[in-house]
Amino acid sequence: MNRQILKSSHFAVERGTIVRIKTLSPHEKLFEIALPGNARLNHDPGQFVGVSVFGVGEAPISVCSSPTKRDTFDLCIRDVGRVTHAIHALKEGGSLGIRGPFGRGFPVRLLEGNDLVLIAGGLGIVPLRSLVQYVINNRRDFGKVSILLGCRTPDEMLFGDEIEQWNKRIDVHFACTVDRAAPEWHGHVGVITTLIPGEMLVPERTFAVIVGPPVMYKYVIGELLKKQIPDRQIIVSLERHMKCGLGRCGHCQIENLYCCQDGPVFHYDEIKHIKEAI
Amino acid sequence: MAYAVLQKGRFDDFIVALAAQRKVMAPVSKGYGHFEFEEVRSATEIALRYIPTILPPKKYFMPQRETILQYTSDSIEAVVDFDPMAIFGVHTCDLAGIQCLNMVFSERPKDYNYLVRKNNIIIIGLECGDYCDQYASCAMMNSEMPNGGYDLFVTEFDEYLLFHVSTQTGEDIVKSTGLFETADASHKSRLAEYRKKKKSIFKKELPIDSKDIALLFDKCFESKVWDELNDRCLACGNCNNVCPTCYCFDVIDEPALDLTSGVRYRRWDSCQLETFARVAGGANFRENRGARQRHRYYRKFSYPVKKFFRYFCTGCGRCSRACMANIRLKDVLMDLIKAHPLDNA
């Protein structure tokens, strides 16, 4: 058997350095990563990278910072499986394997000039944050912007400080809701569909972007369709187990689509006839 | 079209000469009607008449386990392992399977591990004059006749083997061994006769035209047939393992004992296993066996048609032979045909 080093391989991994770690909750940490020579990751909001801890494995993680941040990028990681558990054990200055970015991100150029309703449920805020940051950094290029967040309890709300900043901006409409809360909570309680703005929405120039747990899409899309938003202008990011990122290993397949290459971001008109999608 | 003749008395000399140049893999009898491709050094080891091997020759293009990366504390290198070889005796169904995999792995982003190995493999096909058994459906899948994808292709006659020389690589082998005679008109007319007889033996196995199978699958996603399979399938993944066109894989790290170096490898995976489409949070996007069976059938008869304009079933029959729950591909298709008649039928 001959072994040869491949000069070009899509399985090649770069070593990223953990510049900073911030604990966001008992289960989630934010890792700020620098590539060798502070090279740009050069991603689109909504794309993901393969993150490796050698000896343990690789997991697909969405990039949660905007490409407008150049020298480093952020990964918000929940301690939920074997690889993410090993990542949580790492310290600042440690290294991680990075492969990618992969997939089709949010169509930011299509969104320009239009009103945006950005909707996140639970951990959906993580991939959506890259788009929110991008939009805020290029705020003039977009019409009205609404950010709607939902999660189970106020404690589970990630990026609290940053969300507070969004809330204070005069150029962003912000609302959040929780499933249940202690009496001292003054915000909304209830499902996220109740936050979708009504009369102020101009369907033909509105793009809605949804990221959340699998169960959320059907209800939110139904509500958006009731508001006359065209299928093409409803954009979702779907979760699947993206392993190779190359459209081959099969784990992320949704009927004839590979979530890792054809998605994870889809326009609703592309997937509404695909029964396995939502 | 170049043909060359090898007298049967020289077949062993040919294999020995070829094995002197590079490894030769060929079908070998393993008893109880089972055959496997493995390394041979002489023709006496080879089963010229064989039914599809347990594993298809896919295993040489995409090994069951393959290192893709090696790492130490200060280096990470993408690697490919390969062995220059000649595979002798590949049936037309398996040639079709290799053609399918070639499309998958050369599509961008390219899989260089597969492509390096492919470029180091010489393929010598072997014709079937008759059905291997009742599970084959090669005529329906149009893979009973040679459709390219080989360097040399062998048709067996009583006293000699007729080689179709398809590539320069094939020609170089024929020339280098010095064992061949030039084919004349009589050899070619015997081949024509053989093919004519073969056409009378191989008939489409089910009452559906090949081109209509994709149309059938356009309308049977919600079929009750999948519910029946849900109750029968054991989710063992045998059908995936033996399929010449299944290529899903898993990626796994294996640290060395020093715990600072190690390898990352990929190995065959199966969409029939319960965990295949499960994510870390616990959601499983194809939880039920019927849905997983349906996925496998759609990956043969529908999805690849949209992407690669061909079916990813070669009619080899391996999935039917290997299924512990007696799920037979021809029966499943027949049930679908009956349950969802096409308008023009």
Coordinates of C-alpha atoms in Angstrom, one line a residue:
Chain A
M1 CA 0.0 0.0 0.0
N2 CA 1.3 3.4 -1.0
R3 CA 0.6 6.5 1.1
Q4 CA 0.8 9.9 -0.6
I5 CA 0.2 13.3 0.8
L6 CA -2.5 15.1 -1.0
K7 CA -1.7 18.7 -1.9
S8 CA -5.4 19.5 -2.4
S9 CA -8.0 17.6 -0.4
H10 CA -11.3 18.8 0.9
F11 CA -10.5 16.9 4.0
A12 CA -7.5 19.1 4.8
V13 CA -7.8 20.9 8.1
E14 CA -6.3 24.2 9.3
R15 CA -5.2 24.8 12.8
G16 CA -7.2 27.6 14.4
T17 CA -6.2 29.3 17.7
I18 CA -8.7 30.0 20.4
V19 CA -8.2 33.7 21.1
R20 CA -11.0 34.1 23.6
I21 CA -13.6 32.0 25.4
K22 CA -16.8 33.5 26.9
T23 CA -19.2 31.4 28.9
L24 CA -22.7 32.4 27.7
S25 CA -24.8 29.9 29.8
P26 CA -24.2 26.6 31.6
H27 CA -24.3 24.8 28.2
E28 CA -23.0 27.3 25.7
K29 CA -19.6 29.0 25.2
L30 CA -18.5 31.5 22.6
F31 CA -15.1 30.7 21.1
E32 CA -13.3 33.4 19.1
I33 CA -11.0 31.8 16.6
A34 CA -8.0 33.1 14.6
L35 CA -6.6 31.2 11.6
P36 CA -2.8 31.1 11.0
G37 CA -1.6 34.6 10.1
N38 CA -5.0 36.0 11.0
A39 CA -6.2 34.9 7.5
R40 CA -9.8 35.7 6.8
L41 CA -12.3 32.8 6.9
N42 CA -14.0 34.5 4.0
H43 CA -17.5 33.1 4.8
D44 CA -21.0 34.2 4.1
P45 CA -23.4 34.7 7.0
G46 CA -25.1 31.4 7.5
Q47 CA -22.3 29.1 6.4
F48 CA -20.7 26.6 8.7
V49 CA -17.3 25.1 9.4
G50 CA -16.1 21.6 10.4
V51 CA -14.5 22.0 13.8
S52 CA -12.1 19.3 14.9
V53 CA -10.6 18.1 18.1
F54 CA -8.1 15.6 16.9
G55 CA -8.5 12.2 18.4
V56 CA -12.2 12.9 19.1
G57 CA -13.6 14.0 15.8
E58 CA -15.2 16.8 13.9
A59 CA -18.6 18.5 14.2
P60 CA -20.3 21.0 12.0
I61 CA -20.7 24.4 13.7
S62 CA -22.3 27.5 12.2
V63 CA -20.1 30.7 12.1
C64 CA -22.0 33.1 14.3
S65 CA -20.0 36.3 13.5
S66 CA -20.3 38.5 10.4
P67 CA -17.7 38.4 7.7
T68 CA -17.4 42.1 8.4
K69 CA -15.3 41.1 11.4
R70 CA -12.1 40.1 9.6
D71 CA -9.3 38.9 11.8
T72 CA -11.2 36.4 13.8
F73 CA -14.6 34.6 13.8
D74 CA -16.9 33.4 16.5
L75 CA -18.3 29.9 17.1
C76 CA -21.0 29.5 19.7
I77 CA -21.0 25.9 20.8
R78 CA -23.4 24.0 23.0
D79 CA -22.0 21.1 25.0
V80 CA -24.2 18.4 23.6
G81 CA -22.2 15.6 22.0
R82 CA -18.8 14.0 22.1
V83 CA -16.9 16.5 20.0
T84 CA -18.6 19.6 21.5
H85 CA -17.9 18.3 25.0
A86 CA -14.2 18.0 24.1
I87 CA -14.3 21.6 22.6
H88 CA -15.7 22.9 25.9
A89 CA -12.7 21.4 27.7
L90 CA -10.3 23.6 25.7
K91 CA -8.7 26.7 27.0
E92 CA -7.8 30.1 25.6
G93 CA -4.6 29.8 23.5
G94 CA -5.5 26.2 22.6
S95 CA -6.1 25.0 19.1
L96 CA -8.9 23.6 17.1
G97 CA -9.1 22.1 13.6
I98 CA -11.1 24.2 11.1
R99 CA -12.3 23.0 7.7
G100 CA -14.5 25.1 5.5
P101 CA -16.5 27.3 5.3
F102 CA -19.2 25.1 3.6
G103 CA -22.7 25.4 2.3
R104 CA -24.9 28.2 1.0
G105 CA -25.3 31.0 3.4
F106 CA -28.0 33.7 3.6
P107 CA -28.5 35.5 0.3
V108 CA -27.4 38.9 1.6
R109 CA -27.2 40.6 -1.8
L110 CA -30.8 39.6 -2.5
L111 CA -31.9 41.0 0.9
E112 CA -30.4 44.4 0.2
G113 CA -32.9 47.2 -0.3
N114 CA -35.7 45.1 1.2
D115 CA -37.4 45.0 4.6
L116 CA -36.3 42.1 6.8
V117 CA -38.0 40.1 9.5
L118 CA -35.4 38.0 11.2
I119 CA -36.8 35.3 13.4
A120 CA -34.8 33.0 15.7
G121 CA -36.0 30.3 18.1
G122 CA -33.8 28.9 20.7
L123 CA -30.3 28.2 19.4
G124 CA -31.4 29.6 16.0
I125 CA -30.0 32.9 17.3
V126 CA -26.5 31.5 16.8
P127 CA -26.5 31.2 13.0
L128 CA -28.8 34.2 12.7
R129 CA -26.4 36.4 14.7
S130 CA -23.9 36.4 11.7
L131 CA -26.7 37.9 9.5
V132 CA -27.9 40.4 12.2
Q133 CA -24.3 41.6 12.6
Y134 CA -23.9 41.9 8.9
V135 CA -27.1 43.8 8.5
I136 CA -26.3 46.2 11.4
N137 CA -22.8 46.8 10.0
N138 CA -24.3 47.6 6.6
R139 CA -27.5 49.1 8.0
R140 CA -28.0 51.7 5.3
D141 CA -28.3 49.0 2.6
F142 CA -31.5 47.5 4.0
G143 CA -35.0 48.7 4.6
K144 CA -36.9 48.2 7.8
V145 CA -35.4 45.5 10.0
S146 CA -37.2 43.5 12.7
I147 CA -35.5 41.0 14.9
L148 CA -37.8 38.6 16.7
L149 CA -36.4 36.1 19.2
G150 CA -38.0 33.3 21.1
C151 CA -36.7 30.9 23.7
R152 CA -37.9 28.7 26.5
T153 CA -37.1 30.9 29.5
P154 CA -35.4 34.3 29.9
D155 CA -32.3 32.5 31.4
E156 CA -31.7 30.6 28.1
M157 CA -31.5 33.8 26.1
L158 CA -28.0 33.9 24.6
F159 CA -25.9 37.1 23.8
G160 CA -27.9 39.1 26.4
D161 CA -25.5 42.1 26.3
E162 CA -25.5 42.2 22.5
I163 CA -29.3 41.8 22.3
E164 CA -29.6 44.7 24.7
Q165 CA -27.7 46.8 22.2
W166 CA -30.0 45.8 19.3
N167 CA -32.9 46.7 21.4
K168 CA -31.6 50.2 22.0
R169 CA -31.0 50.9 18.3
I170 CA -33.4 53.3 16.6
D171 CA -33.0 51.5 13.3
V172 CA -34.0 48.1 14.4
H173 CA -37.4 46.8 15.7
F174 CA -36.7 44.2 18.3
A175 CA -39.0 41.9 20.2
C176 CA -38.6 38.7 22.2
T177 CA -40.8 36.2 23.8
V178 CA -40.4 33.2 26.1
D179 CA -42.4 30.0 26.6
R180 CA -42.5 30.5 30.4
A181 CA -41.1 33.0 32.9
A182 CA -41.0 34.0 36.5
P183 CA -43.4 36.8 37.6
E184 CA -40.6 39.4 37.4
W185 CA -40.3 39.0 33.6
H186 CA -41.8 42.0 31.9
G187 CA -41.5 40.8 28.3
H188 CA -43.8 38.7 26.1
V189 CA -44.8 35.2 27.1
G190 CA -46.1 33.0 24.3
V191 CA -45.2 31.5 20.9
I192 CA -43.0 33.4 18.5
T193 CA -45.7 33.7 15.8
T194 CA -47.4 36.4 17.9
L195 CA -44.5 38.7 17.4
I196 CA -44.7 38.8 13.7
P197 CA -45.6 42.4 12.8
G198 CA -49.0 42.9 11.1
E199 CA -50.1 46.1 9.4
M200 CA -46.7 47.6 9.0
L201 CA -45.5 44.8 6.8
V202 CA -45.3 45.3 3.0
P203 CA -45.3 41.7 1.7
E204 CA -43.8 42.4 -1.7
R205 CA -40.7 44.0 -0.3
T206 CA -40.3 41.9 2.8
F207 CA -37.9 39.0 3.3
A208 CA -38.4 36.8 6.3
V209 CA -35.5 34.7 7.6
I210 CA -36.2 31.8 10.1
V211 CA -33.7 29.8 12.1
G212 CA -34.9 27.6 14.9
P213 CA -35.7 24.1 16.1
P214 CA -37.3 21.7 13.5
V215 CA -40.7 22.0 15.1
M216 CA -40.8 25.8 14.7
Y217 CA -40.7 26.2 10.9
K218 CA -44.2 24.9 10.0
Y219 CA -45.9 27.4 12.3
V220 CA -43.8 30.4 11.5
I221 CA -44.0 29.8 7.8
G222 CA -47.8 29.4 8.0
E223 CA -48.0 32.8 9.8
L224 CA -45.8 34.5 7.2
L225 CA -47.8 33.1 4.3
K226 CA -51.0 34.4 6.0
K227 CA -49.3 37.8 5.8
Q228 CA -48.9 37.4 2.0
I229 CA -45.1 37.1 2.0
P230 CA -44.2 35.2 -1.2
D231 CA -42.6 31.7 -0.9
R232 CA -39.4 32.9 -2.5
Q233 CA -39.0 35.6 0.1
I234 CA -39.2 33.2 3.1
I235 CA -35.7 31.9 3.9
V236 CA -34.9 29.1 6.3
S237 CA -31.8 27.5 7.6
L238 CA -32.2 23.8 8.2
E239 CA -30.5 21.6 10.7
R240 CA -29.1 18.2 9.7
H241 CA -26.1 16.2 10.6
M242 CA -23.5 17.7 8.1
K243 CA -20.5 15.4 8.3
C244 CA -18.3 15.8 5.2
G245 CA -19.6 19.2 4.0
L246 CA -19.0 18.0 0.4
G247 CA -22.4 16.6 -0.5
R248 CA -21.3 13.0 -0.3
C249 CA -21.4 11.3 3.1
G250 CA -25.2 11.3 3.0
H251 CA -26.0 12.1 6.6
C252 CA -27.5 15.5 5.9
Q253 CA -29.5 14.5 2.8
I254 CA -33.1 15.9 2.5
E255 CA -34.6 13.8 -0.3
N256 CA -32.5 14.8 -3.4
L257 CA -30.8 17.8 -1.6
Y258 CA -27.6 17.8 0.4
C259 CA -28.1 20.2 3.3
C260 CA -24.4 20.9 3.5
Q261 CA -24.0 21.9 -0.1
D262 CA -27.4 22.9 -1.4
G263 CA -28.2 24.5 2.0
P264 CA -28.3 24.9 4.9
V265 CA -30.1 28.1 3.8
F266 CA -33.1 27.5 1.5
H267 CA -35.8 29.7 0.0
Y268 CA -39.1 28.2 0.9
D269 CA -40.2 27.8 -2.7
E270 CA -37.2 25.4 -3.2
I271 CA -38.3 23.0 -0.4
K272 CA -42.0 23.4 0.0
H273 CA -42.7 20.3 -2.1
I274 CA -40.0 18.3 -0.4
K275 CA -41.7 16.3 2.3
E276 CA -38.6 15.5 4.3
A277 CA -37.6 19.2 4.6
I278 CA -39.9 20.7 7.2
Chain B
M1 CA -12.8 -1.8 -32.7
A2 CA -9.7 -3.8 -31.7
Y3 CA -10.1 -7.4 -30.5
A4 CA -7.4 -9.9 -29.4
V5 CA -7.7 -13.6 -28.9
L6 CA -6.2 -15.5 -25.9
Q7 CA -6.3 -19.3 -26.3
K8 CA -7.6 -20.9 -23.0
G9 CA -4.3 -22.8 -22.7
R10 CA -2.6 -19.5 -22.2
F11 CA -5.0 -18.0 -19.7
D12 CA -2.8 -18.9 -16.8
D13 CA 0.3 -17.5 -18.5
F14 CA -1.7 -14.3 -19.0
I15 CA -2.7 -13.9 -15.3
V16 CA 0.8 -14.8 -14.1
A17 CA 2.3 -12.2 -16.5
L18 CA -0.2 -9.6 -15.4
A19 CA 0.5 -10.4 -11.7
A20 CA 4.2 -9.8 -12.4
Q21 CA 3.4 -6.3 -13.4
R22 CA 0.9 -5.3 -10.6
K23 CA -1.5 -6.8 -8.1
V24 CA -4.4 -8.7 -9.8
M25 CA -7.8 -9.0 -8.2
A26 CA -10.3 -11.5 -9.5
P27 CA -13.5 -13.4 -8.4
V28 CA -12.6 -16.4 -6.3
S29 CA -15.1 -19.0 -5.1
K30 CA -15.6 -19.0 -1.3
G31 CA -17.9 -22.0 -1.3
Y32 CA -21.7 -22.3 -0.8
G33 CA -22.3 -20.3 -3.9
H34 CA -20.4 -17.2 -2.6
F35 CA -17.7 -15.4 -4.5
E36 CA -15.3 -12.6 -3.5
F37 CA -12.8 -10.4 -5.4
E38 CA -9.4 -11.0 -3.9
E39 CA -5.8 -11.0 -5.0
V40 CA -4.8 -13.9 -7.3
R41 CA -1.5 -15.1 -8.7
S42 CA -2.7 -17.6 -11.2
A43 CA -5.7 -18.4 -13.3
T44 CA -6.5 -21.5 -11.4
E45 CA -7.7 -19.4 -8.5
I46 CA -10.2 -17.5 -10.6
A47 CA -13.9 -18.4 -11.0
L48 CA -14.7 -17.5 -14.6
R49 CA -18.4 -18.4 -14.0
Y50 CA -19.6 -16.6 -10.9
I51 CA -22.6 -14.8 -9.5
P52 CA -22.1 -11.3 -8.2
T53 CA -19.5 -11.3 -5.5
I54 CA -20.5 -10.6 -1.9
L55 CA -19.0 -7.1 -2.0
P56 CA -18.7 -5.4 -5.4
P57 CA -15.4 -4.2 -6.7
K58 CA -16.3 -0.8 -5.2
K59 CA -14.2 -1.9 -2.3
Y60 CA -11.0 -1.2 -4.3
F61 CA -12.2 2.3 -5.3
M62 CA -13.7 3.2 -2.0
P63 CA -12.2 0.9 0.7
Q64 CA -14.4 0.0 3.7
R65 CA -11.9 1.9 5.8
E66 CA -9.6 4.5 4.4
T67 CA -7.2 7.0 6.1
I68 CA -7.9 10.5 4.8
L69 CA -5.8 12.6 7.3
Q70 CA -2.8 12.0 9.6
Y71 CA -1.9 14.4 12.4
T72 CA 0.8 14.9 14.9
S73 CA 1.1 17.7 17.5
D74 CA 2.6 20.0 14.8
S75 CA 1.4 18.8 11.4
I76 CA -1.9 17.9 9.8
E77 CA -1.7 16.2 6.4
A78 CA -4.4 15.0 4.0
V79 CA -3.3 11.6 2.6
V80 CA -4.5 9.0 0.2
D81 CA -3.6 5.2 0.4
F82 CA -3.6 3.4 -2.9
D83 CA -2.4 0.2 -4.5
P84 CA -1.8 0.0 -8.3
M85 CA -3.9 -3.0 -9.4
A86 CA -5.8 -4.7 -12.2
I87 CA -9.3 -6.0 -11.5
F88 CA -10.0 -9.0 -13.7
G89 CA -13.5 -10.3 -14.3
V90 CA -15.7 -7.4 -13.6
H91 CA -19.3 -8.1 -14.8
T92 CA -21.2 -5.5 -16.7
C93 CA -23.4 -4.7 -13.7
D94 CA -20.4 -3.8 -11.7
L95 CA -18.8 -1.8 -14.5
A96 CA -22.0 0.2 -14.4
G97 CA -21.7 0.6 -10.6
I98 CA -18.1 1.9 -11.0
Q99 CA -19.4 4.4 -13.6
C100 CA -21.9 5.7 -11.1
L101 CA -19.3 6.1 -8.4
N102 CA -17.0 7.9 -10.9
M103 CA -19.6 10.5 -11.5
V104 CA -20.2 11.0 -7.8
F105 CA -16.6 11.4 -6.8
S106 CA -15.4 13.4 -9.7
E107 CA -18.2 16.0 -9.3
R108 CA -17.0 19.2 -7.6
P109 CA -15.9 19.4 -4.8
K110 CA -13.8 16.5 -6.1
D111 CA -12.8 13.6 -4.0
Y112 CA -9.1 13.2 -4.7
N113 CA -8.8 10.1 -2.5
Y114 CA -11.2 8.3 -4.9
L115 CA -9.7 9.8 -8.0
V116 CA -6.1 8.8 -7.2
R117 CA -7.1 5.2 -6.6
K118 CA -9.3 5.2 -9.8
N119 CA -6.3 6.3 -11.8
N120 CA -4.2 3.4 -10.4
I121 CA -6.8 0.7 -11.3
I122 CA -6.9 -1.2 -14.6
I123 CA -10.3 -2.8 -15.3
I124 CA -10.8 -6.0 -17.2
G125 CA -14.5 -6.8 -17.7
L126 CA -16.0 -10.2 -18.2
E127 CA -19.2 -11.0 -20.0
C128 CA -22.2 -12.9 -18.6
G129 CA -23.9 -15.1 -21.2
D130 CA -26.8 -15.9 -19.0
Y131 CA -28.6 -14.8 -15.8
C132 CA -26.7 -15.3 -12.6
D133 CA -29.9 -16.1 -10.6
Q134 CA -33.4 -15.0 -10.1
Y135 CA -32.5 -11.8 -8.2
A136 CA -30.8 -10.0 -11.1
S137 CA -32.6 -7.3 -13.0
C138 CA -29.8 -6.1 -15.2
A139 CA -31.8 -6.1 -18.4
M140 CA -34.3 -3.7 -16.8
M141 CA -31.5 -1.5 -15.7
N142 CA -29.7 -1.7 -19.1
S143 CA -26.5 -3.1 -17.7
E144 CA -26.5 -6.6 -19.1
M145 CA -24.4 -5.5 -22.1
P146 CA -21.0 -3.8 -21.9
N147 CA -21.3 0.0 -22.0
G148 CA -17.7 1.0 -21.6
G149 CA -15.9 1.7 -18.4
Y150 CA -13.2 -0.9 -18.9
D151 CA -9.7 -1.2 -20.4
L152 CA -10.2 -4.8 -21.7
F153 CA -13.4 -6.8 -21.8
V154 CA -13.4 -10.6 -22.0
T155 CA -16.0 -12.8 -23.6
E156 CA -15.5 -16.5 -23.0
F157 CA -15.8 -19.1 -25.8
D158 CA -15.2 -22.9 -25.6
E159 CA -11.6 -22.8 -26.7
Y160 CA -10.5 -19.2 -26.3
L161 CA -11.2 -15.8 -24.6
L162 CA -12.0 -12.9 -26.9
F163 CA -10.7 -9.6 -25.5
H164 CA -12.2 -6.3 -26.6
V165 CA -9.3 -3.7 -26.3
S166 CA -10.9 -0.4 -25.3
T167 CA -8.0 1.8 -24.2
Q168 CA -4.3 2.2 -24.8
T169 CA -3.7 0.8 -21.3
G170 CA -5.5 -2.3 -22.4
E171 CA -3.6 -2.4 -25.7
D172 CA -0.3 -2.1 -23.8
I173 CA -1.2 -5.1 -21.6
V174 CA -2.1 -7.2 -24.6
K175 CA 1.2 -6.3 -26.3
S176 CA 3.4 -6.6 -23.3
T177 CA 2.4 -10.1 -22.5
G178 CA 3.0 -11.4 -26.0
L179 CA 0.4 -14.1 -25.5
F180 CA -2.4 -12.9 -27.8
E181 CA -3.4 -13.5 -31.4
T182 CA -5.1 -11.0 -33.6
A183 CA -8.8 -11.5 -34.0
D184 CA -10.2 -12.1 -37.4
A185 CA -13.7 -11.9 -39.0
S186 CA -14.6 -15.4 -37.7
H187 CA -14.0 -14.4 -34.1
K188 CA -16.1 -11.3 -34.5
S189 CA -19.0 -13.1 -36.1
R190 CA -18.9 -15.6 -33.2
L191 CA -19.2 -12.6 -30.8
A192 CA -22.1 -11.2 -32.8
E193 CA -23.8 -14.6 -32.6
Y194 CA -23.2 -14.8 -28.9
R195 CA -24.7 -11.4 -28.4
K196 CA -27.7 -12.2 -30.5
K197 CA -28.4 -15.3 -28.3
K198 CA -27.8 -13.3 -25.2
K199 CA -30.4 -10.7 -26.3
S200 CA -32.9 -13.5 -26.5
I201 CA -32.1 -14.6 -22.9
F202 CA -32.0 -11.2 -21.2
K203 CA -35.5 -9.6 -21.2
K204 CA -36.7 -6.8 -19.0
E205 CA -37.5 -8.5 -15.7
L206 CA -40.5 -6.4 -14.7
P207 CA -43.4 -5.0 -16.7
I208 CA -42.1 -1.4 -16.8
D209 CA -39.9 0.4 -19.2
S210 CA -36.6 1.6 -17.8
K211 CA -37.4 5.3 -18.5
D212 CA -40.8 5.0 -16.7
I213 CA -39.2 3.9 -13.4
A214 CA -38.4 7.6 -12.5
L215 CA -42.0 8.5 -13.3
L216 CA -43.2 5.7 -11.0
F217 CA -41.1 7.2 -8.2
D218 CA -42.5 10.6 -8.8
K219 CA -45.8 9.3 -7.5
C220 CA -45.1 6.8 -4.9
F221 CA -43.4 8.8 -2.1
E222 CA -46.4 8.3 0.2
S223 CA -47.0 4.7 -0.9
K224 CA -48.2 2.0 1.5
V225 CA -45.4 -0.2 0.2
W226 CA -43.0 1.7 2.4
D227 CA -45.2 1.1 5.5
E228 CA -45.0 -2.7 4.7
L229 CA -41.2 -2.4 4.5
N230 CA -41.3 -0.5 7.8
D231 CA -42.7 -3.7 9.4
R232 CA -40.2 -6.0 7.7
C233 CA -36.8 -4.2 7.6
L234 CA -34.4 -5.1 10.4
A235 CA -32.3 -2.0 9.8
C236 CA -29.1 -4.1 9.5
G237 CA -27.6 -2.1 6.6
N238 CA -26.6 -5.2 4.6
C239 CA -28.2 -3.8 1.5
N240 CA -26.0 -0.7 1.7
N241 CA -22.8 -2.7 2.3
V242 CA -23.2 -4.9 -0.8
C243 CA -24.6 -2.2 -3.1
P244 CA -22.2 -1.3 -5.9
T245 CA -23.5 2.3 -5.9
C246 CA -23.9 3.1 -2.2
Y247 CA -21.2 5.5 -1.1
C248 CA -22.3 7.1 2.2
F249 CA -19.6 7.2 4.8
D250 CA -18.8 8.1 8.3
V251 CA -15.6 10.0 9.5
I252 CA -13.9 8.8 12.6
D253 CA -10.7 9.8 14.5
E254 CA -8.3 7.2 15.8
P255 CA -5.6 8.5 18.2
A256 CA -2.3 6.7 18.5
L257 CA -1.2 5.4 21.9
D258 CA 0.9 8.6 22.4
L259 CA -2.5 10.5 22.2
T260 CA -0.9 13.4 20.3
S261 CA -0.8 11.8 16.9
G262 CA -3.3 9.8 15.0
V263 CA -5.3 9.4 11.9
R264 CA -8.8 10.4 10.6
Y265 CA -10.4 7.7 8.5
R266 CA -13.7 7.3 6.7
R267 CA -15.6 4.1 6.6
W268 CA -18.7 2.8 4.9
D269 CA -21.9 3.9 6.6
S270 CA -25.5 2.9 6.0
C271 CA -28.6 5.1 5.7
Q272 CA -30.6 2.1 7.1
L273 CA -29.1 2.4 10.5
E274 CA -31.2 4.2 13.1
T275 CA -28.6 6.8 14.0
F276 CA -27.7 7.8 10.4
A277 CA -29.8 11.0 10.2
R278 CA -29.8 11.8 13.9
V279 CA -28.3 15.1 15.2
A280 CA -26.5 15.8 18.5
G281 CA -29.6 17.5 20.0
G282 CA -31.5 14.2 19.6
A283 CA -33.7 15.0 16.6
N284 CA -33.8 12.1 14.1
F285 CA -34.8 13.2 10.6
R286 CA -35.4 9.7 9.3
E287 CA -36.6 7.9 12.4
N288 CA -38.7 5.1 10.9
R289 CA -37.5 2.1 9.0
G290 CA -40.0 2.6 6.2
A291 CA -38.8 6.1 5.6
R292 CA -35.2 4.8 5.6
Q293 CA -36.1 2.1 3.1
R294 CA -37.9 4.6 0.9
H295 CA -34.8 6.8 1.1
R296 CA -32.6 4.0 -0.2
Y297 CA -35.0 3.2 -3.1
Y298 CA -35.2 6.9 -4.0
R299 CA -31.4 7.1 -3.9
K300 CA -31.4 4.4 -6.6
F301 CA -34.3 5.3 -8.8
S302 CA -35.2 9.0 -8.4
Y303 CA -32.6 11.4 -6.8
P304 CA -29.6 10.4 -9.0
V305 CA -31.8 10.8 -12.1
K306 CA -32.2 14.4 -11.2
K307 CA -28.6 14.9 -10.6
F308 CA -26.7 12.5 -12.8
F309 CA -29.3 11.6 -15.4
R310 CA -29.0 7.8 -14.7
Y311 CA -30.3 5.2 -12.3
F312 CA -28.0 4.2 -9.4
C313 CA -29.3 0.6 -9.6
T314 CA -27.3 -1.8 -11.8
G315 CA -29.7 -4.7 -11.4
C316 CA -26.9 -6.8 -9.8
G317 CA -29.3 -8.3 -7.2
R318 CA -26.9 -8.1 -4.3
C319 CA -29.4 -6.3 -1.9
S320 CA -32.0 -9.0 -2.5
R321 CA -29.4 -11.8 -1.8
A322 CA -28.1 -10.1 1.3
C323 CA -31.4 -9.1 2.9
M324 CA -32.1 -11.0 6.1
A325 CA -35.8 -10.1 6.0
N326 CA -36.2 -11.3 2.4
I327 CA -36.9 -7.9 1.0
R328 CA -36.4 -8.4 -2.7
L329 CA -35.8 -5.4 -4.9
K330 CA -37.8 -6.9 -7.8
D331 CA -40.8 -7.6 -5.5
V332 CA -40.7 -4.1 -4.0
L333 CA -40.7 -2.6 -7.5
M334 CA -43.5 -4.9 -8.6
D335 CA -45.6 -3.9 -5.5
L336 CA -45.0 -0.2 -6.5
I337 CA -46.0 -0.8 -10.1
K338 CA -49.2 -2.6 -9.0
A339 CA -50.1 0.1 -6.4
H340 CA -49.3 3.1 -8.6
P341 CA -50.2 2.3 -12.2
L342 CA -48.8 4.8 -14.7
D343 CA -51.3 6.6 -16.8
N344 CA -49.9 5.4 -20.1
A345 CA -49.7 1.7 -18.9

